Every structure is written in structure tokens, then in C-alpha cells.
Amino acid sequence: MQISVNATAASALLKTLANPNRPVRSYVTRNGRITAAQARALQQHWPRFGLEFLAAPLNLEQVFGRRAPCTLEIGFGNGEYLLERASVEPERDFLGIEVHRPGVGHLLLAAARLELANLRILCHDALEVLHWQIAAAALDEVLLLFPDPWPKKRHHKRRIVQPEFVALVADRLRPGGHFELATDWEPYAQEMVRLLGACARFDNCGDAAGFTAPPVRTATRFERRGMRLGHQVRNLRFRRVSGPRI
Ligand SMILES: C[S@@+](CC[C@H](N)C(=O)[O-])C[C@H]1O[C@@H](n2cnc3c(N)ncnc32)[C@H](O)[C@@H]1O
């Protein structure tokens, strides 16, 4: 299987990923409270739904036992949106990545209750998973909903949406596939429009300002929080264009 991104972005990314102790990550490891049920779910249901991190590409056909369009959600939080999608779209397969173990436990509990056959979970840094475990053009859809906005200027380097990340997502999407993003932090929304707009492999499906109408979806936990705070929610949709790789 081919693993590649465009040359400049690939070398920047390789340099970053080569350091396992790299200080700049898009998350902080929180020792959030894990409930007894979530801890039990991690023990009982991880073997069924969990995929370990390995520096080798996943064979999605083997993982799901079939060939079907695949959606990947990055930073699914407690997984409510992924769960909803996986249960109403049994014809698609879903991969979720999240580093926060209580959130993973929460999703495992619900996935086991619903006996979902089309969902798998990775508990690891999404950048590393995308780089090592997802083959080029393997995905049909990538979701990034309400990523941590890191509002302070000195923390902007922690934002997950950076040029190398954008190039990597473009590479892992098949031509015609979509990258959906949402945020309630206006400066981050503007930055997303700018950075994705600068990637020749993406077409913005939005209006003149670069945004789309709200898709039909149950609000996620962080979306509800943003709305409570009176923030405007921005939705973005980019289409991976076909044609020669750059
Ligand atoms: C602000 S929360 C949003 C959660 C959810 N998408 C929602 O809308 O409710 C961002 C989530 O992304 C996760 N996250 C951030 N960077 C990540 C990374 N590099 N790999 C995996 N998960 C990450 C965090 O642990 C956190 O749960």
C-alpha cells in the first residue's frame, strides 16, 4: 500500500513525527475522571472495537471484513456523533480517533450496546495514525468537529489544522472525498478557510466567505457548549479534487 504526501509537507511531517517526545501536540493528556463503567468498557470491549497503533498501514478490508466507503473522525470526544452516523449508516464503515480515554470508554459502552459491526476506534495521536496507519486515498470522508481552538497566540502552534496536517488529510482522502470541519471559534474558522484554501488538492464547497450551511446533525458536546456561550458555529466542507498529485 502506498503511503505518501506531497514532498515538502511529507519531509516537514516526518521530522515532526520522528521525535516521540515532541512537545507540541494538539492536546494535553488529561487525567480526566473515568467512570467505573467506562473503565470496564475499555477492558471488555476494546478487543472488539479497538485498533492498536502500529507504524504500518491498516488493511481496511481486513479490519471490517468487507469493502465499503470509510469515514474517519478525528478527536471524537465522547463519540456521540460517530455513534449516530455508524448506527444510521450501516452501509459505511467508521473509524474514530481520540486520545481521551474516558471518551473512548464512553463510545465503547454505546457501541457494544448497539452491537455495531461498522465501527473501530484508535486511542492515539491522530497525526501519527493518519501518517502511519492510513494508506493514500483510503478514506471517503474525514470529520474534524470542534477541534481545540487554542485561542492564545502562543498556543496557536498546537492547533491541529496546520499546512502539513491539511496535506496529509488531502492525501488520505480519495479524489471526490470530503473533509468536513466545524468550529465555534471565529479566528480559527478564518484560519481553516485560509489554510485549506491554500491546498491545491481541496475545493471549498462553501459560500463566498468559505462556509457551508449547518449540516443536519445532532449538536456535539462542544458545539452545544459553543452555542451556550453565544458563539457562532462555522461549518466548512472541502472536496478532494481529482487529477495529478502535487
Ligand atoms: C474540543 S474537543 C471536541 C470533541 C468533539 N469533537 C465534540 O465536538 O464534542 C477536541 C477533542 O480532540 C481530541 N484531540 C485533540 N488532538 C488530538 C489528536 N492529535 N489526536 C486525537 N485526538 C485529539 C481531544 O482529546 C478532545 O477530546
PDB file of C-alpha atoms in Angstrom, residues 8-134:
ATOM      1  CA  THR A   8       7.623  19.335   1.202  1.00  0.00           C
ATOM      2  CA  ALA A   9       4.812  18.604   3.612  1.00  0.00           C
ATOM      3  CA  ALA A  10       5.988  14.993   3.950  1.00  0.00           C
ATOM      4  CA  SER A  11       9.511  15.923   4.957  1.00  0.00           C
ATOM      5  CA  ALA A  12       8.250  18.512   7.492  1.00  0.00           C
ATOM      6  CA  LEU A  13       5.874  15.969   8.921  1.00  0.00           C
ATOM      7  CA  LEU A  14       8.444  13.186   9.078  1.00  0.00           C
ATOM      8  CA  LYS A  15      10.775  15.466  11.014  1.00  0.00           C
ATOM      9  CA  THR A  16       7.970  16.217  13.465  1.00  0.00           C
ATOM     10  CA  LEU A  17       6.850  12.627  13.878  1.00  0.00           C
ATOM     11  CA  ALA A  18      10.401  11.304  14.242  1.00  0.00           C
ATOM     12  CA  ASN A  19      10.510  12.779  17.740  1.00  0.00           C
ATOM     13  CA  PRO A  20       8.278  10.664  20.014  1.00  0.00           C
ATOM     14  CA  ASN A  21       8.702  13.265  22.794  1.00  0.00           C
ATOM     15  CA  ARG A  22       7.808  16.217  20.623  1.00  0.00           C
ATOM     16  CA  PRO A  23       6.498  18.926  22.915  1.00  0.00           C
ATOM     17  CA  VAL A  24       3.927  20.461  20.581  1.00  0.00           C
ATOM     18  CA  ARG A  25       0.791  18.392  20.329  1.00  0.00           C
ATOM     19  CA  SER A  26      -2.779  19.414  19.657  1.00  0.00           C
ATOM     20  CA  TYR A  27      -3.927  18.051  23.023  1.00  0.00           C
ATOM     21  CA  VAL A  28      -2.791  17.795  26.620  1.00  0.00           C
ATOM     22  CA  THR A  29      -3.062  14.429  28.299  1.00  0.00           C
ATOM     23  CA  ARG A  30      -5.785  14.972  30.852  1.00  0.00           C
ATOM     24  CA  ASN A  31      -6.228  12.647  33.776  1.00  0.00           C
ATOM     25  CA  GLY A  32      -9.969  13.161  33.457  1.00  0.00           C
ATOM     26  CA  ARG A  33     -12.182  11.131  35.709  1.00  0.00           C
ATOM     27  CA  ILE A  34     -13.050   7.804  34.202  1.00  0.00           C
ATOM     28  CA  THR A  35     -16.212   6.144  35.465  1.00  0.00           C
ATOM     29  CA  ALA A  36     -16.208   2.506  36.562  1.00  0.00           C
ATOM     30  CA  ALA A  37     -18.422   1.652  33.571  1.00  0.00           C
ATOM     31  CA  GLN A  38     -16.034   3.372  31.130  1.00  0.00           C
ATOM     32  CA  ALA A  39     -13.034   1.565  32.659  1.00  0.00           C
ATOM     33  CA  ARG A  40     -14.876  -1.749  32.362  1.00  0.00           C
ATOM     34  CA  ALA A  41     -15.790  -0.944  28.762  1.00  0.00           C
ATOM     35  CA  LEU A  42     -12.114  -0.315  27.964  1.00  0.00           C
ATOM     36  CA  GLN A  43     -11.286  -3.765  29.341  1.00  0.00           C
ATOM     37  CA  GLN A  44     -14.218  -5.688  27.916  1.00  0.00           C
ATOM     38  CA  HIS A  45     -14.925  -4.063  24.575  1.00  0.00           C
ATOM     39  CA  TRP A  46     -11.529  -2.773  23.406  1.00  0.00           C
ATOM     40  CA  PRO A  47     -10.588  -6.164  21.896  1.00  0.00           C
ATOM     41  CA  ARG A  48     -13.704  -5.989  19.714  1.00  0.00           C
ATOM     42  CA  PHE A  49     -13.703  -2.347  18.638  1.00  0.00           C
ATOM     43  CA  GLY A  50     -10.163  -1.133  19.343  1.00  0.00           C
ATOM     44  CA  LEU A  51      -7.262  -0.988  16.904  1.00  0.00           C
ATOM     45  CA  GLU A  52      -3.744  -0.665  18.299  1.00  0.00           C
ATOM     46  CA  PHE A  53      -1.354   1.942  16.961  1.00  0.00           C
ATOM     47  CA  LEU A  54       1.248   0.393  14.656  1.00  0.00           C
ATOM     48  CA  ALA A  55       3.623   2.121  12.252  1.00  0.00           C
ATOM     49  CA  ALA A  56       2.118   0.152   9.365  1.00  0.00           C
ATOM     50  CA  PRO A  57      -0.923   0.780   7.164  1.00  0.00           C
ATOM     51  CA  LEU A  58      -4.242  -0.778   8.110  1.00  0.00           C
ATOM     52  CA  ASN A  59      -5.938  -3.021   5.605  1.00  0.00           C
ATOM     53  CA  LEU A  60      -9.474  -1.660   5.947  1.00  0.00           C
ATOM     54  CA  GLU A  61     -10.986  -4.538   4.013  1.00  0.00           C
ATOM     55  CA  GLN A  62      -9.496  -6.938   6.541  1.00  0.00           C
ATOM     56  CA  VAL A  63     -10.437  -4.764   9.516  1.00  0.00           C
ATOM     57  CA  PHE A  64     -14.122  -4.563   8.554  1.00  0.00           C
ATOM     58  CA  GLY A  65     -14.361  -7.801   6.600  1.00  0.00           C
ATOM     59  CA  ARG A  66     -15.737  -6.014   3.545  1.00  0.00           C
ATOM     60  CA  ARG A  67     -15.094  -3.166   1.130  1.00  0.00           C
ATOM     61  CA  ALA A  68     -17.242  -0.111   1.978  1.00  0.00           C
ATOM     62  CA  PRO A  69     -16.862   3.679   1.989  1.00  0.00           C
ATOM     63  CA  CYS A  70     -14.974   4.764   5.096  1.00  0.00           C
ATOM     64  CA  THR A  71     -15.455   7.847   7.292  1.00  0.00           C
ATOM     65  CA  LEU A  72     -12.770   8.867   9.788  1.00  0.00           C
ATOM     66  CA  GLU A  73     -13.484  11.211  12.712  1.00  0.00           C
ATOM     67  CA  ILE A  74     -10.540  12.919  14.387  1.00  0.00           C
ATOM     68  CA  GLY A  75     -10.955  13.858  18.075  1.00  0.00           C
ATOM     69  CA  PHE A  76     -14.438  12.401  18.529  1.00  0.00           C
ATOM     70  CA  GLY A  77     -14.727  13.489  22.187  1.00  0.00           C
ATOM     71  CA  ASN A  78     -17.364  11.254  23.737  1.00  0.00           C
ATOM     72  CA  GLY A  79     -18.248   9.874  20.298  1.00  0.00           C
ATOM     73  CA  GLU A  80     -21.918  10.793  20.122  1.00  0.00           C
ATOM     74  CA  TYR A  81     -21.796  11.951  16.510  1.00  0.00           C
ATOM     75  CA  LEU A  82     -19.760   8.964  15.350  1.00  0.00           C
ATOM     76  CA  LEU A  83     -22.187   6.643  17.109  1.00  0.00           C
ATOM     77  CA  GLU A  84     -25.165   8.299  15.455  1.00  0.00           C
ATOM     78  CA  ARG A  85     -23.587   8.083  11.998  1.00  0.00           C
ATOM     79  CA  ALA A  86     -22.436   4.478  12.424  1.00  0.00           C
ATOM     80  CA  SER A  87     -25.865   3.336  13.585  1.00  0.00           C
ATOM     81  CA  VAL A  88     -27.885   5.057  10.836  1.00  0.00           C
ATOM     82  CA  GLU A  89     -25.429   4.275   8.007  1.00  0.00           C
ATOM     83  CA  PRO A  90     -24.707   0.535   8.260  1.00  0.00           C
ATOM     84  CA  GLU A  91     -23.526   0.537   4.636  1.00  0.00           C
ATOM     85  CA  ARG A  92     -20.495   2.710   5.576  1.00  0.00           C
ATOM     86  CA  ASP A  93     -17.539   1.937   7.827  1.00  0.00           C
ATOM     87  CA  PHE A  94     -16.360   4.336  10.526  1.00  0.00           C
ATOM     88  CA  LEU A  95     -13.006   4.889  12.212  1.00  0.00           C
ATOM     89  CA  GLY A  96     -12.714   7.163  15.243  1.00  0.00           C
ATOM     90  CA  ILE A  97      -9.530   8.585  16.751  1.00  0.00           C
ATOM     91  CA  GLU A  98      -9.429  10.060  20.256  1.00  0.00           C
ATOM     92  CA  VAL A  99      -6.688  10.329  22.894  1.00  0.00           C
ATOM     93  CA  HIS A 100      -9.002  10.980  25.846  1.00  0.00           C
ATOM     94  CA  ARG A 101      -9.630   7.581  27.450  1.00  0.00           C
ATOM     95  CA  PRO A 102     -12.912   8.434  29.219  1.00  0.00           C
ATOM     96  CA  GLY A 103     -14.312   9.474  25.817  1.00  0.00           C
ATOM     97  CA  VAL A 104     -13.115   6.205  24.291  1.00  0.00           C
ATOM     98  CA  GLY A 105     -14.731   4.271  27.173  1.00  0.00           C
ATOM     99  CA  HIS A 106     -17.963   6.204  26.648  1.00  0.00           C
ATOM    100  CA  LEU A 107     -18.090   5.315  22.955  1.00  0.00           C
ATOM    101  CA  LEU A 108     -17.140   1.664  23.594  1.00  0.00           C
ATOM    102  CA  LEU A 109     -20.050   1.271  26.011  1.00  0.00           C
ATOM    103  CA  ALA A 110     -22.570   2.555  23.475  1.00  0.00           C
ATOM    104  CA  ALA A 111     -21.029   0.697  20.510  1.00  0.00           C
ATOM    105  CA  ALA A 112     -21.218  -2.593  22.407  1.00  0.00           C
ATOM    106  CA  ARG A 113     -24.817  -1.927  23.458  1.00  0.00           C
ATOM    107  CA  LEU A 114     -25.767  -1.329  19.797  1.00  0.00           C
ATOM    108  CA  GLU A 115     -23.558  -4.212  18.562  1.00  0.00           C
ATOM    109  CA  LEU A 116     -22.118  -2.023  15.813  1.00  0.00           C
ATOM    110  CA  ALA A 117     -20.151  -4.007  13.249  1.00  0.00           C
ATOM    111  CA  ASN A 118     -19.035  -0.961  11.226  1.00  0.00           C
ATOM    112  CA  LEU A 119     -17.075   0.979  13.862  1.00  0.00           C
ATOM    113  CA  ARG A 120     -13.448   0.777  15.032  1.00  0.00           C
ATOM    114  CA  ILE A 121     -11.608   3.035  17.448  1.00  0.00           C
ATOM    115  CA  LEU A 122      -7.999   4.172  17.796  1.00  0.00           C
ATOM    116  CA  CYS A 123      -6.724   5.761  21.009  1.00  0.00           C
ATOM    117  CA  HIS A 124      -3.619   7.547  19.765  1.00  0.00           C
ATOM    118  CA  ASP A 125      -2.398  10.846  18.312  1.00  0.00           C
ATOM    119  CA  ALA A 126      -4.386  11.373  15.106  1.00  0.00           C
ATOM    120  CA  LEU A 127      -1.427  12.842  13.244  1.00  0.00           C
ATOM    121  CA  GLU A 128       0.589   9.680  13.786  1.00  0.00           C
ATOM    122  CA  VAL A 129      -2.363   7.426  12.946  1.00  0.00           C
ATOM    123  CA  LEU A 130      -3.007   9.321   9.710  1.00  0.00           C
ATOM    124  CA  HIS A 131       0.634   9.287   8.772  1.00  0.00           C
ATOM    125  CA  TRP A 132       1.419   5.641   9.523  1.00  0.00           C
ATOM    126  CA  GLN A 133      -1.808   3.690   9.545  1.00  0.00           C
ATOM    127  CA  ILE A 134      -3.944   5.173   6.817  1.00  0.00           C
TER     128      ILE A 134
END
